[in-house]
Coordinates of C-alpha atoms and ligand atoms in Angstrom, one line a residue:
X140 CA 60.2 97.8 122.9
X141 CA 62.1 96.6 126.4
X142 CA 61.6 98.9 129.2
X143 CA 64.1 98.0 130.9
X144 CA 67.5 97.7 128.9
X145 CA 70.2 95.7 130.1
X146 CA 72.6 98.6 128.3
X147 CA 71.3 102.2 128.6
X148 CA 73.4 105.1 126.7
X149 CA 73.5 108.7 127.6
X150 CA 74.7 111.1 124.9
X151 CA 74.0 114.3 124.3
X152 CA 73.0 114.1 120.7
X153 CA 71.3 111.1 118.6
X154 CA 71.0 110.8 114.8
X155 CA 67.9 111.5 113.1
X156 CA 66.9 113.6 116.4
X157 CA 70.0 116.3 116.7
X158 CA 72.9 116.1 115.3
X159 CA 76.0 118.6 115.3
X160 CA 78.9 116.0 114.2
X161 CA 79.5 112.1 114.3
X162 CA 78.6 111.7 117.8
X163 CA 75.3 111.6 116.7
X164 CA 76.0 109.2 113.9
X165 CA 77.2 106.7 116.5
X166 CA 74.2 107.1 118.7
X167 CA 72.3 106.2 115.9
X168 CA 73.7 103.2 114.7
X169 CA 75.6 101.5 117.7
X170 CA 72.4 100.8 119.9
X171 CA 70.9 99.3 116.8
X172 CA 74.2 97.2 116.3
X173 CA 74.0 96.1 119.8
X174 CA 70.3 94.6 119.9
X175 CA 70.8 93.3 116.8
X176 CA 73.5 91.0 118.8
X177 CA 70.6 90.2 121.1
X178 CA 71.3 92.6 123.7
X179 CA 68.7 95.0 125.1
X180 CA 69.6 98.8 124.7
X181 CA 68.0 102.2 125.4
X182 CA 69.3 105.7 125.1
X183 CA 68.7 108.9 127.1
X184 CA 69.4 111.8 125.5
X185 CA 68.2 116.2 125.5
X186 CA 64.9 117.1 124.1
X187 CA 66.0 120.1 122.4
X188 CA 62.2 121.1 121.7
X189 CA 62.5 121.0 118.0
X190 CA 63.3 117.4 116.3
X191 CA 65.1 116.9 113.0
X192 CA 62.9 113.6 112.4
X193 CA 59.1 113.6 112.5
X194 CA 59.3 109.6 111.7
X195 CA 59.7 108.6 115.3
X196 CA 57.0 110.6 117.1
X197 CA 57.4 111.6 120.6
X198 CA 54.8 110.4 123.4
X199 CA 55.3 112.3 126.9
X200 CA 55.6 109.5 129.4
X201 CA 56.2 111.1 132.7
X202 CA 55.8 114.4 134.1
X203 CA 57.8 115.7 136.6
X204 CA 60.4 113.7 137.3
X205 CA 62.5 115.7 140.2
X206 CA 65.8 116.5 139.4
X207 CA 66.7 118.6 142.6
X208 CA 69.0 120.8 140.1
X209 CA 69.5 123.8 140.4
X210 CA 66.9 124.3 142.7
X211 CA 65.1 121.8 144.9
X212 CA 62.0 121.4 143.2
X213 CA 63.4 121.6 139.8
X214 CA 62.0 118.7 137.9
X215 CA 62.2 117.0 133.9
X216 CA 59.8 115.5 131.7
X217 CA 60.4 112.7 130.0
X218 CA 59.5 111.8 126.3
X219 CA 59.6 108.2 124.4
X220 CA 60.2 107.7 120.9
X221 CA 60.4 104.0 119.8
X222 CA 63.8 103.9 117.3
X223 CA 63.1 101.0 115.4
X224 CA 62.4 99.0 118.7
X225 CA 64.6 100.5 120.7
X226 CA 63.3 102.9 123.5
X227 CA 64.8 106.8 123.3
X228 CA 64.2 108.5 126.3
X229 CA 64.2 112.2 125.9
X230 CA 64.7 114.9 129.2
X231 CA 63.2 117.8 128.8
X232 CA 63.3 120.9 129.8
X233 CA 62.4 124.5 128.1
X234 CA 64.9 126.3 129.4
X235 CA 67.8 124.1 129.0
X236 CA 67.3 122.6 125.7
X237 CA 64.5 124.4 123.7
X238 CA 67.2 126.5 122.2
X239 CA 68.5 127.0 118.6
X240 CA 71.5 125.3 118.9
X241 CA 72.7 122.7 120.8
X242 CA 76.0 123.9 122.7
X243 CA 76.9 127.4 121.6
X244 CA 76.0 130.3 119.1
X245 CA 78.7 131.9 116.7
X246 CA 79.0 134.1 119.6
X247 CA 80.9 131.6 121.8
X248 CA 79.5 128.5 124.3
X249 CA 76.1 129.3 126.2
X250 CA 76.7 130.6 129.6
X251 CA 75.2 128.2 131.2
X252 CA 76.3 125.1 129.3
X253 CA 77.4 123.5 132.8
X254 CA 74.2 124.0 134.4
X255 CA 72.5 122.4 131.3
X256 CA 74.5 119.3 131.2
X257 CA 74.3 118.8 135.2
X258 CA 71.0 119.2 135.1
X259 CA 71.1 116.5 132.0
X260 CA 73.7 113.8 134.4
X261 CA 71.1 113.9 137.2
X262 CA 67.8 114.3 135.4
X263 CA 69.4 110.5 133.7
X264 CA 69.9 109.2 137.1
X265 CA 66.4 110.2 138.4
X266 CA 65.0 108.9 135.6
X267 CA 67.2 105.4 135.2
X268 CA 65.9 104.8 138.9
X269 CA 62.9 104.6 138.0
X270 CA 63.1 102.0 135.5
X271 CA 61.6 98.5 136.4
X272 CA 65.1 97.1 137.0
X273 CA 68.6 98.7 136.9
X274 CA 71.0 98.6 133.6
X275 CA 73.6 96.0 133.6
X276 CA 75.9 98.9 132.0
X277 CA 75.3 102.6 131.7
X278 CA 77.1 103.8 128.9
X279 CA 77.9 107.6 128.8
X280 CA 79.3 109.4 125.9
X281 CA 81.3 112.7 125.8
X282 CA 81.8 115.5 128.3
X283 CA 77.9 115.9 128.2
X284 CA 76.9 112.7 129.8
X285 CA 80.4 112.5 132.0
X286 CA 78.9 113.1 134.8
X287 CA 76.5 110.4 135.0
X288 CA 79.8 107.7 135.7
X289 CA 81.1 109.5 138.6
X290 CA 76.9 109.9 140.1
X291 CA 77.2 106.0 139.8
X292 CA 80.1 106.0 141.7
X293 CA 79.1 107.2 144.9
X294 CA 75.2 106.4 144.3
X295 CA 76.2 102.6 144.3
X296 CA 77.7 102.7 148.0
X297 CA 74.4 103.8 149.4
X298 CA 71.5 102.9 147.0
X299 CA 71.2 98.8 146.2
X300 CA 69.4 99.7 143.2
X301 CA 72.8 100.4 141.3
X302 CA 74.8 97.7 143.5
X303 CA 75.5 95.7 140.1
X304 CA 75.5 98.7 137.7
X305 CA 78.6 99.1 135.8
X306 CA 80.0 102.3 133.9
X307 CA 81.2 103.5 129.9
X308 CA 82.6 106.4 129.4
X309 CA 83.4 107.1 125.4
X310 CA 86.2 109.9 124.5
X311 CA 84.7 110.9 121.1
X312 CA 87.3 113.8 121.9
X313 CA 89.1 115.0 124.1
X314 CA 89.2 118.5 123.0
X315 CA 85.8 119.3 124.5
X316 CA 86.0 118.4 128.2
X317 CA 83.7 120.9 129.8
X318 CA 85.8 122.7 132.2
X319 CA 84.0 125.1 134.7
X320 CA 84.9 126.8 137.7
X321 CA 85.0 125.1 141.0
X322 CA 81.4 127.1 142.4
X323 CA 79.7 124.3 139.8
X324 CA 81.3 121.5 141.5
X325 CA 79.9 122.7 144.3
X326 CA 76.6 122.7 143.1
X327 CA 76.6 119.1 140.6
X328 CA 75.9 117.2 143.7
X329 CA 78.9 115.3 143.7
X330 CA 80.4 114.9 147.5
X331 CA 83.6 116.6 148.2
X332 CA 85.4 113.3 148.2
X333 CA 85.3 114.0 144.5
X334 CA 87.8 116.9 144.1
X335 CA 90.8 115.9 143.8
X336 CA 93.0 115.4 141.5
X337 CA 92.2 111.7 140.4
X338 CA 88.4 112.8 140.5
X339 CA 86.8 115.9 139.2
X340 CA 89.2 118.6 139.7
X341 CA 91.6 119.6 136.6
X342 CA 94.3 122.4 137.7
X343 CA 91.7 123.9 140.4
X344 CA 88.6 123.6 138.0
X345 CA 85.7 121.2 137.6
X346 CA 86.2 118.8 134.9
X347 CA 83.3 117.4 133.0
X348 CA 85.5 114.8 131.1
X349 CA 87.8 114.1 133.8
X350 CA 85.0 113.0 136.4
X351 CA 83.9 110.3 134.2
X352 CA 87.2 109.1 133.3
X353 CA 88.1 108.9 136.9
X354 CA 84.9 107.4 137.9
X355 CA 83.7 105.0 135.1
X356 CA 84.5 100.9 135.2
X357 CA 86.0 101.7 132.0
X358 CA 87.2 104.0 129.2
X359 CA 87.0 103.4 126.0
X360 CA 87.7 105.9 122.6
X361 CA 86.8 105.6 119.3
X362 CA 89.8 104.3 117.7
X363 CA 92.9 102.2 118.1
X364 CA 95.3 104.7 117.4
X365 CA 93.2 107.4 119.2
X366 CA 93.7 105.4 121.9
X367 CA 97.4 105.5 122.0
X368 CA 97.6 108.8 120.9
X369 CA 95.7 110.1 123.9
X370 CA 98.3 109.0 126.5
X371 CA 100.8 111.6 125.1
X372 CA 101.2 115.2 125.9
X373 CA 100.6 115.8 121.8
X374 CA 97.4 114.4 122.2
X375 CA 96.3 114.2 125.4
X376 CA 94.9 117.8 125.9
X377 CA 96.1 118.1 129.5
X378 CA 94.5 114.9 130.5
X379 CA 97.3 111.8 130.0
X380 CA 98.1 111.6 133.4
X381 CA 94.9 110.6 134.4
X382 CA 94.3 108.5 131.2
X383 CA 97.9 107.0 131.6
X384 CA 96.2 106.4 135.4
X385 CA 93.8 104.4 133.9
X386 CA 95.6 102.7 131.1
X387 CA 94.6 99.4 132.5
X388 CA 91.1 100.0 131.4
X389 CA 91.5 102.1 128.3
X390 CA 90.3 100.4 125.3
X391 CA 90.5 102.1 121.4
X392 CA 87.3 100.7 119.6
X393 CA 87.1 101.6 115.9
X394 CA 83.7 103.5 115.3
X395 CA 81.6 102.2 112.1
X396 CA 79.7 103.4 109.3
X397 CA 76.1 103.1 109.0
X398 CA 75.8 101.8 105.4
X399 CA 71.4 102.1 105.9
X400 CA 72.1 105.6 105.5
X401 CA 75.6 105.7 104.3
X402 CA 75.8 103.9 101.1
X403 CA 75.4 104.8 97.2
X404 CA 73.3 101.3 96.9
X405 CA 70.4 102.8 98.6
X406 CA 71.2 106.8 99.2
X407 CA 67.3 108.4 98.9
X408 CA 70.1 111.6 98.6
X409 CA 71.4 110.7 95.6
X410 CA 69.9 111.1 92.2
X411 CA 71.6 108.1 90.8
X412 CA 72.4 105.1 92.9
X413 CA 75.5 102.8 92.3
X414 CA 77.7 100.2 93.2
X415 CA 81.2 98.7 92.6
X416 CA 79.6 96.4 90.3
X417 CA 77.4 99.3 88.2
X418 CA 80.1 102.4 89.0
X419 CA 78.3 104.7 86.0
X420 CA 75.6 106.4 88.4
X421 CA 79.2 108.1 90.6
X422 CA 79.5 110.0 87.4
X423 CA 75.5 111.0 87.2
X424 CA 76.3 112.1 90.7
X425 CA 79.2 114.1 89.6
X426 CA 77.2 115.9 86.6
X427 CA 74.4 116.5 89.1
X428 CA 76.4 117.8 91.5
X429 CA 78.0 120.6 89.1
X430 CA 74.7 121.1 87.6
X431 CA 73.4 122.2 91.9
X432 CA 76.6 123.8 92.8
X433 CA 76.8 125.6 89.3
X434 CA 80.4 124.8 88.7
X435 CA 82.3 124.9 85.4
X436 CA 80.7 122.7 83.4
X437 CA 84.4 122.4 81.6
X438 CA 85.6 120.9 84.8
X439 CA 83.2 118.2 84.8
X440 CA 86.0 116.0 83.2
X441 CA 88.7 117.4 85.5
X442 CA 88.8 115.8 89.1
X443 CA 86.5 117.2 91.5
X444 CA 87.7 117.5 95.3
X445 CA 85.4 118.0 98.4
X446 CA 85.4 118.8 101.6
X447 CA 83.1 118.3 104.7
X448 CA 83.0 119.4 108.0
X449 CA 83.3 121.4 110.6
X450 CA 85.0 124.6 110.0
X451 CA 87.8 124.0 112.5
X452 CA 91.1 124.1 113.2
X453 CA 90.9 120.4 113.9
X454 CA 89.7 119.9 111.0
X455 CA 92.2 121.7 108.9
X456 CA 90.1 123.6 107.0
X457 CA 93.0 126.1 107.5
X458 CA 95.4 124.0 105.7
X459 CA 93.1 123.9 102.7
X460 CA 92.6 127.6 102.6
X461 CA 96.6 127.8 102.3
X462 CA 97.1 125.8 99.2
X463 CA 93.5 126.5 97.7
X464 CA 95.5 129.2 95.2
X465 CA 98.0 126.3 94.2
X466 CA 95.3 123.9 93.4
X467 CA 93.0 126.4 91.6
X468 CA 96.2 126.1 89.3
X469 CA 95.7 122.4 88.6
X470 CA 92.3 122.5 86.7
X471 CA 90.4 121.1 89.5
X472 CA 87.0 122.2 91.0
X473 CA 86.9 122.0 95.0
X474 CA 83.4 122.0 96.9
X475 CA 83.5 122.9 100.8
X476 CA 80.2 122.3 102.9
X477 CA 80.7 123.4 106.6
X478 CA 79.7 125.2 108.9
X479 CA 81.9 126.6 112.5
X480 CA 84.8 129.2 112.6
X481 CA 83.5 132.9 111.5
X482 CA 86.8 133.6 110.4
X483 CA 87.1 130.4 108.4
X484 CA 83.3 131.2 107.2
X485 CA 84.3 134.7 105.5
X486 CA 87.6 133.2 104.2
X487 CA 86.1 130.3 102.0
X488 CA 83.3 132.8 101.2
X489 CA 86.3 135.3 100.0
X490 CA 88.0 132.6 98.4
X491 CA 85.0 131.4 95.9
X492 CA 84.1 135.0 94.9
X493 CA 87.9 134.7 93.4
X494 CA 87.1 131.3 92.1
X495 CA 83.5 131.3 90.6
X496 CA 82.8 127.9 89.1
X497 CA 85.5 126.4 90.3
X498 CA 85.6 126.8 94.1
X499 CA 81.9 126.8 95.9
X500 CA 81.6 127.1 99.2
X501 CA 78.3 126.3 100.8
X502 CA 78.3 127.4 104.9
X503 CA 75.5 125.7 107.1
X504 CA 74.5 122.2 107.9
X505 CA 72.8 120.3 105.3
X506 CA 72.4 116.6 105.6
X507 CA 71.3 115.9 102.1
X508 CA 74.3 118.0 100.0
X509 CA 76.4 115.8 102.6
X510 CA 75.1 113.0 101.0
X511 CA 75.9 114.3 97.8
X512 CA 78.9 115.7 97.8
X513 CA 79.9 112.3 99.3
X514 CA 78.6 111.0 96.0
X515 CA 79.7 113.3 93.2
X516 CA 83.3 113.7 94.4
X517 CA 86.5 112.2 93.4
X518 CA 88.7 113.2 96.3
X519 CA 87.7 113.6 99.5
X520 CA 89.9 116.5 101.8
X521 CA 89.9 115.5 105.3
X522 CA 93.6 116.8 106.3
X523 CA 92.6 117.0 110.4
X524 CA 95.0 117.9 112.9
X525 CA 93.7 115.2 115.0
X526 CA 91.0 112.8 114.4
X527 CA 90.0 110.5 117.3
X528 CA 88.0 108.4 114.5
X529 CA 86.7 110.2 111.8
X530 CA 83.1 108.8 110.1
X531 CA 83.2 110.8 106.8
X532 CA 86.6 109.1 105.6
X533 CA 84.6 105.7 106.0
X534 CA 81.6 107.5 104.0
X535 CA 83.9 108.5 101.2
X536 CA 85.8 105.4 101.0
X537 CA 82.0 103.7 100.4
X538 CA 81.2 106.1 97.5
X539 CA 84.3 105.8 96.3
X540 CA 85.6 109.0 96.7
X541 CA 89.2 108.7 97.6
X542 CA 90.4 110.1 100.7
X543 CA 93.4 112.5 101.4
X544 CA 93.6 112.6 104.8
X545 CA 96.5 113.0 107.7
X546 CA 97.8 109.9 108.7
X547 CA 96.9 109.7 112.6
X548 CA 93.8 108.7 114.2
X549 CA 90.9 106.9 113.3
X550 CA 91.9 107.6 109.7
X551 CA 95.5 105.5 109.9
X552 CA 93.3 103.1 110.8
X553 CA 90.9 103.1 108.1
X554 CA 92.7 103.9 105.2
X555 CA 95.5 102.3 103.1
X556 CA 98.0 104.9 101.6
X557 CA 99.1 104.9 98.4
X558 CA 101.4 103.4 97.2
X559 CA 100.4 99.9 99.4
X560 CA 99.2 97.5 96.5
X561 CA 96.2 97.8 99.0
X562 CA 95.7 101.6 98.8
X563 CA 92.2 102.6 99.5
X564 CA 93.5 106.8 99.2
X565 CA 96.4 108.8 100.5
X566 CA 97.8 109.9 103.8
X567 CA 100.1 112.3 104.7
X568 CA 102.4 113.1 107.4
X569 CA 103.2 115.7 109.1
X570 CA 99.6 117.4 108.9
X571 CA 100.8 120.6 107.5
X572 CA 99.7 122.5 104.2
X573 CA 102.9 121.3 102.1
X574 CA 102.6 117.7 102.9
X575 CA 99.0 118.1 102.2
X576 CA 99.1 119.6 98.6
X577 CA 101.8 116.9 98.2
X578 CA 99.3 114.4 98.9
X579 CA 97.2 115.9 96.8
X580 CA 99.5 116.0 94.2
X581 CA 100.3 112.3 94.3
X582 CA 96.3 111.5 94.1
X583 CA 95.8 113.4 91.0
X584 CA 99.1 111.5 89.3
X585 CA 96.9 108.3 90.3
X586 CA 93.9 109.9 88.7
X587 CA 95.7 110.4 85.5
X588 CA 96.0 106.3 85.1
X589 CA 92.1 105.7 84.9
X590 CA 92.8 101.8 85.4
X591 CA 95.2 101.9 88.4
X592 CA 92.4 104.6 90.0
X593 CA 89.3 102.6 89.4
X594 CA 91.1 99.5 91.2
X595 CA 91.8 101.5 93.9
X596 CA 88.2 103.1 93.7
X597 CA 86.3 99.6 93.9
X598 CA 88.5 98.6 96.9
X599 CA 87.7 101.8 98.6
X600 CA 84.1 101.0 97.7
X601 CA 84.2 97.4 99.0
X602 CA 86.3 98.0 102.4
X603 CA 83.6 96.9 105.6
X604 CA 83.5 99.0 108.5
X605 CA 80.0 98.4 109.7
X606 CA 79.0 98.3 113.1
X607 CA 78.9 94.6 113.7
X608 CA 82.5 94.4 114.9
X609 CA 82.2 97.4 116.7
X610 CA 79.3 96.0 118.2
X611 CA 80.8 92.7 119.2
X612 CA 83.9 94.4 121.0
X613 CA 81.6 97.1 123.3
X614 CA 79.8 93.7 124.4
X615 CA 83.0 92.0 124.8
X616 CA 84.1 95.2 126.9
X617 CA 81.0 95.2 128.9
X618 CA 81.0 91.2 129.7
X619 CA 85.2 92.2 130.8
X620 CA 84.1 94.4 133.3
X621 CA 80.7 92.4 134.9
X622 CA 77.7 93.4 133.1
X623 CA 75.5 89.8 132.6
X624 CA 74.1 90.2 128.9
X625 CA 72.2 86.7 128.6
X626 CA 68.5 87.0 127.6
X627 CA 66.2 88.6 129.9
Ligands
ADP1380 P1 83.2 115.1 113.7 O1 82.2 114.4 114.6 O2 84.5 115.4 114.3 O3 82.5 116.4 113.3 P2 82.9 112.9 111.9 O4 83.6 112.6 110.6 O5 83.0 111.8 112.9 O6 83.5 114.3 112.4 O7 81.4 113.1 111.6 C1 80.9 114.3 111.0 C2 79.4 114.1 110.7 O8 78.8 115.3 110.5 C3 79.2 113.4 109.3 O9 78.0 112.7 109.3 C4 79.2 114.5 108.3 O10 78.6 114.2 107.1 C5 78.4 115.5 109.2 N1 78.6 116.9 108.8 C6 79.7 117.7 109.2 N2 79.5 119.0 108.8 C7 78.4 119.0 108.1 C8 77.7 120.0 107.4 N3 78.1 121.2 107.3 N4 76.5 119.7 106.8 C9 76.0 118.4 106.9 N5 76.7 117.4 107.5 C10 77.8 117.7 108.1
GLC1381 C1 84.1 113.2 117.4 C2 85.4 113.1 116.6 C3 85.3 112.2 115.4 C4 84.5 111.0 115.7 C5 83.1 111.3 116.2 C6 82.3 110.0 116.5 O1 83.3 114.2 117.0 O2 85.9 114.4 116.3 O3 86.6 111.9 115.0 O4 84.3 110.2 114.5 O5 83.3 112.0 117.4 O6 82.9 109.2 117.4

């Protein structure tokens, strides 16, 4: 394990530690991309007192590390957990992280979610400085970690440690920006040089998000057509002037899938494996999965549809809600597994007590039925208002489980709509409930014609989206911008 990486990442969740969506996916499976590339990488992230893996066991290697935030002698811990050679670096601190959830309760945000994630920013920057040698590149991820960019920014004009240090910051979405009032700008540490409105103030309020897109050597988001879509008003959540700003050094890299976890072959989920090459264990999956979810067993040669997610308007989960009646009409069975909205919650719960065996709605966050609903569908639902890259389209298209899916975002650029002799699953446009039940429609035409499906199942199932390219354009992106990645 290298203690001192050349590229250190800051993210405020990391597959198999915590986990609330596909940020953590990516933490888990970029560093791992990089170093297999022959770059040195480590990863900071929160210690949110419980861990969702007891496989990489954590070893407390510094106490007191002083943070200075929010009082003077405020001070982290710091934990290390080898990831298959690569070092994690966990901050803790009870009262920040030690909670139930990471960022909110069904109740709404916790109060002091801007407190926690300065706290996070500086507690990385102590701790970074005290690594034998600075990081070519730090590498921050989301609104959580934006801070740590514009720290860098002014840290480098007075500290030589970080003279050569170059900054990431990754839009995973825009959405969430973390926007505070002004009093916590005041108190982040950041000099007053900072607010204005190319820096960290947004309409009079401190922007998260906007600091590190101001700040960082570069911006990058998680997909090509993200990336384009981000500099509009549609898209761009209040923030494409300053992104137009910084066109220049906007890059859209397409996320990938990690197939060690994320693939039929192998899934210790599933309780049949398969393949392109031996298809029959999709339909063991399918049988199993009625069998679990108690659905009609009647259905089981009807098409089974599934959706999973958060229960967001982004996600559309509204938009399924809307034509569940119509497609209850067409002999299908639908599963939904997510977890979010309250309101969105109670109406899917509604909905399947109308529906028994035929709509089952399971609310929470379950890694495993993920896996296997992955697995035992035939259509996948993802109809998203906006998707800046999407992983669970990429899942589905592996275990063959077509997707239906708005075209925009990371899912235009992962999925080939039917009718394209290259069709890997249907996309629609515009992302409302008609064109969406259209879409679906279409799919279950296709499904009728069992040869034209299962050619456009085993190219789903053979499309490549790993990480290696991925991989190979973030060190393409750092080289661009300075960082020296030759062997230590
Ligand atoms: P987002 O990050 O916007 O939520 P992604 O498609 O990038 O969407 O990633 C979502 C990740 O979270 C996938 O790994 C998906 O399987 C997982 N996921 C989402 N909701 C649930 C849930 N309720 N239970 C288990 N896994 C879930
Ligand atoms: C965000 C986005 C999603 C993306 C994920 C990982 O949660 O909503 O589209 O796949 O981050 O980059």
């Amino acid at each position: 394990m290298d203690s001192h990486p050349q590229i250190l990442f800051v993210a405020s969740e990391m597959y198999p530690f915590s986990k609330t969506g596909g940020l953590a996916d990516v933490m888990g499976a970029l560093p791992l991309a990089l170093s297999r590339l022959g770059v040195s990488v480590g990863v900071i992230t929160p210690f949110y007192g419980r861990l969702a893996s007891s496989e990489f066991p954590l070893r407390l290697i510094y106490e007191d590390c002083p943070v200075g935030y929010p009082w003077p002698d405020t001070t982290a811990d710091i934990f290390l957990a080898d990831y298959h050679g690569l070092p994690v670096y966990f901050i803790s601190r009870g009262e920040y992280f030690d909670r139930r959830f990471l960022y909110c309760t069904h109740k709404g945000d916790y109060f002091d979610n801007c407190e926690r994630f300065i706290f996070f920013c500086r507690a990385t920057m102590e701790w970074a400085r005290r690594l034998s040698s600075p990081p070519e590149i730090i590498h921050a991820h989301d609104w959580h970690a934006a801070l740590v960019p514009a720290y860098l920014h002014f840290l480098r004009k007075v500290d030589t440690f970080w003279k050569k240090t170059k900054s990431v910051v990754t839009i995973h979405n825009l959405a969430f920006q973390g926007r505070f009032a002004y009093r916590l700008f005041l108190e982040s540490g950041l000099p007053s040089a900072a607010w204005n409105s190319s820096g960290a103030e947004f309409f009079g309020d401190f922007n998260l998000l906007k600091s590190g897109i101001s700040y960082a050597d570069l911006v990058t988001t998680v997909s090509p057509t993200y990336a384009r879509e981000i500099l509009t008003p549609e898209f761009g959540c209040g923030l494409e002037g300053i992104l137009n700003h910084r066109a220049a050094d906007l890059r859209g890299i397409l996320n990938g899938a990690d197939y060690a976890v994320w693939d039929p072959r192998q899934d210790r989920y599933l309780p049949s494996t398969y393949s392109p090459e031996t298809p029959r264990g999709k339909l063991r999956c399918k049988e199993s999965l009625f069998h679990e979810l108690c659905l009609d067993p009647e259905l089981l040669s009807r098409p089974l549809l599934g959706f999973v997610g958060r229960l967001r308007e982004q996600k559309g989960i509204d938009m399924l809600l809307d034509i569940l009646p119509e497609l209850m009409r067409k002999d299908v069975s639908v599963v939904v597994l997510g977890e979010g909205n309250l309101q969105f919650e109670a109406q899917v719960q509604d909905m399947m007590e109308t529906y028994p065996g035929r709509l089952v709605a399971r609310i929470g966050y379950t890694e495993d039925l993920a896996h296997r609903i992955q697995a035992g569908v035939d259509l996948f639902l993802m109809p998203s208002r906006y998707e800046p890259c999407g992983l669970t389209q990429m899942y589905s298209l592996r275990y063959g489980s077509l997707p239906v899916a708005s075209a925009l975002g990371g899912l235009l650029d992962t999925i080939t709509g039917y009718p394209d002799p290259e069709s890997t699953g249907f996309i629609f446009t515009p992302p409302d409930a008609r064109t969406f039940l259209q879409s679906i429609e279409l799919a279950l035409e296709v499904w009728e014609r069992p040869a034209e499906w299962k050619a456009m199942r085993t190219r789903a199932m053979c499309k490549d989206y790993s990480w290696s390219s991925a991989a190979q354009q973030y060190i393409q992106a750092y080289t661009d911008i300075g960082a020296d990645l030759s062997p230590a």
